[in-house]
């Protein structure tokens, strides 16, 4: 299933342990895609382990690249984050240039999608790492969304609240200015109701940490999202 139609995705952290039983339940839950990605201690070994254990299922798999040394063949998609509100150009295009110089000749561009990240929670690891230390205002969010769609023509605008539940009004503000670019929401979803709320505003909803804290609750988000009509 093409990532441009995903409504629900689970994000698995290769640095965290998870049982085969849990992986099976997640992969067969009806979710539209599984994203492998994290911030700390991402190793090729960890990525390969999840890839090998998930590839037996039909669910599409995407690698969200955070460390070039942990990239491998075998995924359906490669999501490349560029942090629009980072204060360090390294996280916007720096490591990207290094990666392209080394691997550009062997990339299959139809498998690659760039995600314009707007990091909303300055406490999260990704914010600390990339220097996204100021909370973007509503005007900032709208500006970044327009930047993603109109200036950079990115396929994905990712509002990243990682670890905290976002403000639906702010997410709506981003949604209201996007036509072509997909709005992906991630962060702090711990219940089916929260998943449904964000799915009524964003095109794709990403479920992360609750997988490791409360698998049952994580699985409940799938039907909750599917029950909601996708925004335009
Ligand atoms: C993290 O957006 C995802 O990159 C999901 O966030 O872990 O808070 O669910 P949570």
PDB file of N, CA, C and O and ligand atoms in Angstrom, residues 9 11 16 37-39 64 117 126 158-165 184-190 206-212, ligand 1:
ATOM      1  N   UNK A   9      -0.050   4.389  11.064  1.00  0.00           N
ATOM      2  CA  UNK A   9       1.249   3.700  11.030  1.00  0.00           C
ATOM      3  C   UNK A   9       1.765   3.525  12.454  1.00  0.00           C
ATOM      4  O   UNK A   9       1.549   4.388  13.319  1.00  0.00           O
ATOM      5  N   UNK A  11       5.239   3.160  14.674  1.00  0.00           N
ATOM      6  CA  UNK A  11       6.678   3.436  14.562  1.00  0.00           C
ATOM      7  C   UNK A  11       7.417   2.614  15.614  1.00  0.00           C
ATOM      8  O   UNK A  11       7.168   2.755  16.819  1.00  0.00           O
ATOM      9  N   UNK A  16      14.849  -0.652  20.892  1.00  0.00           N
ATOM     10  CA  UNK A  16      14.036  -1.221  21.978  1.00  0.00           C
ATOM     11  C   UNK A  16      13.688  -2.677  21.688  1.00  0.00           C
ATOM     12  O   UNK A  16      13.483  -3.044  20.532  1.00  0.00           O
ATOM     13  N   UNK A  37      12.212   3.441  13.084  1.00  0.00           N
ATOM     14  CA  UNK A  37      12.976   4.673  13.259  1.00  0.00           C
ATOM     15  C   UNK A  37      13.076   5.068  14.714  1.00  0.00           C
ATOM     16  O   UNK A  37      12.218   4.733  15.521  1.00  0.00           O
ATOM     17  N   UNK A  38      14.150   5.767  15.031  1.00  0.00           N
ATOM     18  CA  UNK A  38      14.359   6.255  16.384  1.00  0.00           C
ATOM     19  C   UNK A  38      15.487   7.261  16.370  1.00  0.00           C
ATOM     20  O   UNK A  38      16.009   7.608  15.306  1.00  0.00           O
ATOM     21  N   UNK A  39      15.834   7.729  17.553  1.00  0.00           N
ATOM     22  CA  UNK A  39      16.848   8.784  17.620  1.00  0.00           C
ATOM     23  C   UNK A  39      18.174   8.272  18.171  1.00  0.00           C
ATOM     24  O   UNK A  39      19.228   8.526  17.596  1.00  0.00           O
ATOM     25  N   UNK A  64      12.848   4.931   8.486  1.00  0.00           N
ATOM     26  CA  UNK A  64      13.039   6.374   8.650  1.00  0.00           C
ATOM     27  C   UNK A  64      14.503   6.577   9.013  1.00  0.00           C
ATOM     28  O   UNK A  64      14.954   6.199  10.091  1.00  0.00           O
ATOM     29  N   UNK A 117      10.068  17.856   8.811  1.00  0.00           N
ATOM     30  CA  UNK A 117       9.699  17.767  10.223  1.00  0.00           C
ATOM     31  C   UNK A 117       9.545  19.151  10.839  1.00  0.00           C
ATOM     32  O   UNK A 117      10.362  20.047  10.598  1.00  0.00           O
ATOM     33  N   UNK A 126      14.683  14.083  19.782  1.00  0.00           N
ATOM     34  CA  UNK A 126      14.968  14.603  18.435  1.00  0.00           C
ATOM     35  C   UNK A 126      15.171  16.125  18.485  1.00  0.00           C
ATOM     36  O   UNK A 126      16.019  16.673  17.776  1.00  0.00           O
ATOM     37  N   UNK A 158       5.575  16.651   8.680  1.00  0.00           N
ATOM     38  CA  UNK A 158       5.442  15.809   9.876  1.00  0.00           C
ATOM     39  C   UNK A 158       5.433  16.689  11.124  1.00  0.00           C
ATOM     40  O   UNK A 158       6.461  17.242  11.483  1.00  0.00           O
ATOM     41  N   UNK A 159       4.253  16.806  11.732  1.00  0.00           N
ATOM     42  CA  UNK A 159       4.174  17.531  13.008  1.00  0.00           C
ATOM     43  C   UNK A 159       4.525  16.545  14.108  1.00  0.00           C
ATOM     44  O   UNK A 159       3.757  15.622  14.399  1.00  0.00           O
ATOM     45  N   UNK A 160       5.679  16.772  14.696  1.00  0.00           N
ATOM     46  CA  UNK A 160       6.261  15.798  15.633  1.00  0.00           C
ATOM     47  C   UNK A 160       6.156  16.295  17.074  1.00  0.00           C
ATOM     48  O   UNK A 160       6.901  17.178  17.493  1.00  0.00           O
ATOM     49  N   UNK A 161       5.195  15.721  17.793  1.00  0.00           N
ATOM     50  CA  UNK A 161       5.026  16.070  19.209  1.00  0.00           C
ATOM     51  C   UNK A 161       5.651  15.000  20.111  1.00  0.00           C
ATOM     52  O   UNK A 161       5.435  15.053  21.336  1.00  0.00           O
ATOM     53  N   UNK A 162       6.355  14.081  19.546  1.00  0.00           N
ATOM     54  CA  UNK A 162       6.952  12.943  20.252  1.00  0.00           C
ATOM     55  C   UNK A 162       6.907  13.031  21.774  1.00  0.00           C
ATOM     56  O   UNK A 162       7.544  13.894  22.367  1.00  0.00           O
ATOM     57  N   UNK A 163       6.159  12.129  22.384  1.00  0.00           N
ATOM     58  CA  UNK A 163       6.118  12.065  23.842  1.00  0.00           C
ATOM     59  C   UNK A 163       5.052  12.949  24.474  1.00  0.00           C
ATOM     60  O   UNK A 163       4.736  12.776  25.652  1.00  0.00           O
ATOM     61  N   UNK A 164       4.492  13.907  23.736  1.00  0.00           N
ATOM     62  CA  UNK A 164       3.408  14.736  24.280  1.00  0.00           C
ATOM     63  C   UNK A 164       2.260  14.768  23.274  1.00  0.00           C
ATOM     64  O   UNK A 164       2.502  14.734  22.068  1.00  0.00           O
ATOM     65  N   UNK A 165       1.052  14.879  23.771  1.00  0.00           N
ATOM     66  CA  UNK A 165      -0.097  14.953  22.868  1.00  0.00           C
ATOM     67  C   UNK A 165      -0.255  16.397  22.387  1.00  0.00           C
ATOM     68  O   UNK A 165      -0.188  17.342  23.166  1.00  0.00           O
ATOM     69  N   UNK A 184       1.350  14.484   8.410  1.00  0.00           N
ATOM     70  CA  UNK A 184       1.549  13.341   9.313  1.00  0.00           C
ATOM     71  C   UNK A 184       1.605  13.883  10.733  1.00  0.00           C
ATOM     72  O   UNK A 184       2.348  14.832  11.013  1.00  0.00           O
ATOM     73  N   UNK A 185       0.812  13.288  11.611  1.00  0.00           N
ATOM     74  CA  UNK A 185       0.843  13.669  13.023  1.00  0.00           C
ATOM     75  C   UNK A 185       1.459  12.531  13.831  1.00  0.00           C
ATOM     76  O   UNK A 185       1.059  11.367  13.683  1.00  0.00           O
ATOM     77  N   UNK A 186       2.379  12.862  14.719  1.00  0.00           N
ATOM     78  CA  UNK A 186       2.909  11.869  15.649  1.00  0.00           C
ATOM     79  C   UNK A 186       3.168  12.507  16.996  1.00  0.00           C
ATOM     80  O   UNK A 186       3.638  13.646  17.078  1.00  0.00           O
ATOM     81  N   UNK A 187       2.848  11.750  18.067  1.00  0.00           N
ATOM     82  CA  UNK A 187       3.207  12.221  19.394  1.00  0.00           C
ATOM     83  C   UNK A 187       2.133  12.033  20.443  1.00  0.00           C
ATOM     84  O   UNK A 187       1.023  12.545  20.304  1.00  0.00           O
ATOM     85  N   UNK A 188       2.496  11.246  21.452  1.00  0.00           N
ATOM     86  CA  UNK A 188       1.689  11.181  22.666  1.00  0.00           C
ATOM     87  C   UNK A 188       0.346  10.501  22.553  1.00  0.00           C
ATOM     88  O   UNK A 188      -0.456  10.579  23.485  1.00  0.00           O
ATOM     89  N   UNK A 189       0.091   9.821  21.452  1.00  0.00           N
ATOM     90  CA  UNK A 189      -1.207   9.139  21.348  1.00  0.00           C
ATOM     91  C   UNK A 189      -1.172   7.887  22.219  1.00  0.00           C
ATOM     92  O   UNK A 189      -0.343   7.002  22.025  1.00  0.00           O
ATOM     93  N   UNK A 190      -2.076   7.838  23.186  1.00  0.00           N
ATOM     94  CA  UNK A 190      -2.104   6.714  24.114  1.00  0.00           C
ATOM     95  C   UNK A 190      -3.468   6.039  24.163  1.00  0.00           C
ATOM     96  O   UNK A 190      -3.629   5.000  24.789  1.00  0.00           O
ATOM     97  N   UNK A 206       0.716   8.574  13.475  1.00  0.00           N
ATOM     98  CA  UNK A 206       1.797   7.650  13.834  1.00  0.00           C
ATOM     99  C   UNK A 206       1.746   7.356  15.328  1.00  0.00           C
ATOM    100  O   UNK A 206       1.665   8.276  16.151  1.00  0.00           O
ATOM    101  N   UNK A 207       1.810   6.075  15.630  1.00  0.00           N
ATOM    102  CA  UNK A 207       1.731   5.600  17.016  1.00  0.00           C
ATOM    103  C   UNK A 207       3.092   5.021  17.405  1.00  0.00           C
ATOM    104  O   UNK A 207       3.563   4.085  16.751  1.00  0.00           O
ATOM    105  N   UNK A 208       3.696   5.577  18.446  1.00  0.00           N
ATOM    106  CA  UNK A 208       5.038   5.142  18.828  1.00  0.00           C
ATOM    107  C   UNK A 208       5.089   4.488  20.199  1.00  0.00           C
ATOM    108  O   UNK A 208       4.768   3.312  20.365  1.00  0.00           O
ATOM    109  N   UNK A 209       5.444   5.277  21.197  1.00  0.00           N
ATOM    110  CA  UNK A 209       5.791   4.741  22.517  1.00  0.00           C
ATOM    111  C   UNK A 209       4.765   3.838  23.174  1.00  0.00           C
ATOM    112  O   UNK A 209       5.142   2.904  23.891  1.00  0.00           O
ATOM    113  N   UNK A 210       3.483   4.094  22.923  1.00  0.00           N
ATOM    114  CA  UNK A 210       2.468   3.297  23.627  1.00  0.00           C
ATOM    115  C   UNK A 210       2.567   1.815  23.242  1.00  0.00           C
ATOM    116  O   UNK A 210       2.170   0.936  24.010  1.00  0.00           O
ATOM    117  N   UNK A 211       3.186   1.546  22.087  1.00  0.00           N
ATOM    118  CA  UNK A 211       3.431   0.150  21.688  1.00  0.00           C
ATOM    119  C   UNK A 211       4.190  -0.579  22.801  1.00  0.00           C
ATOM    120  O   UNK A 211       3.903  -1.733  23.122  1.00  0.00           O
ATOM    121  N   UNK A 212       5.167   0.112  23.365  1.00  0.00           N
ATOM    122  CA  UNK A 212       6.056  -0.515  24.358  1.00  0.00           C
ATOM    123  C   UNK A 212       5.466  -0.449  25.769  1.00  0.00           C
ATOM    124  O   UNK A 212       5.831  -1.239  26.637  1.00  0.00           O
TER     125      UNK A 212
HETATM  126  C1  LIG B   1       7.657   9.594  17.253  1.00  0.00           C
HETATM  127  O1  LIG B   1       5.849  10.708  16.186  1.00  0.00           O
HETATM  128  C2  LIG B   1       6.253   9.483  16.738  1.00  0.00           C
HETATM  129  O2  LIG B   1       8.514   9.945  16.227  1.00  0.00           O
HETATM  130  C3  LIG B   1       5.284   8.956  17.729  1.00  0.00           C
HETATM  131  O3  LIG B   1       5.369   9.620  18.961  1.00  0.00           O
HETATM  132  O4  LIG B   1       6.201   7.915  20.538  1.00  0.00           O
HETATM  133  O5  LIG B   1       4.923   9.906  21.377  1.00  0.00           O
HETATM  134  O6  LIG B   1       3.769   8.084  20.089  1.00  0.00           O
HETATM  135  P1  LIG B   1       5.062   8.835  20.329  1.00  0.00           P
END
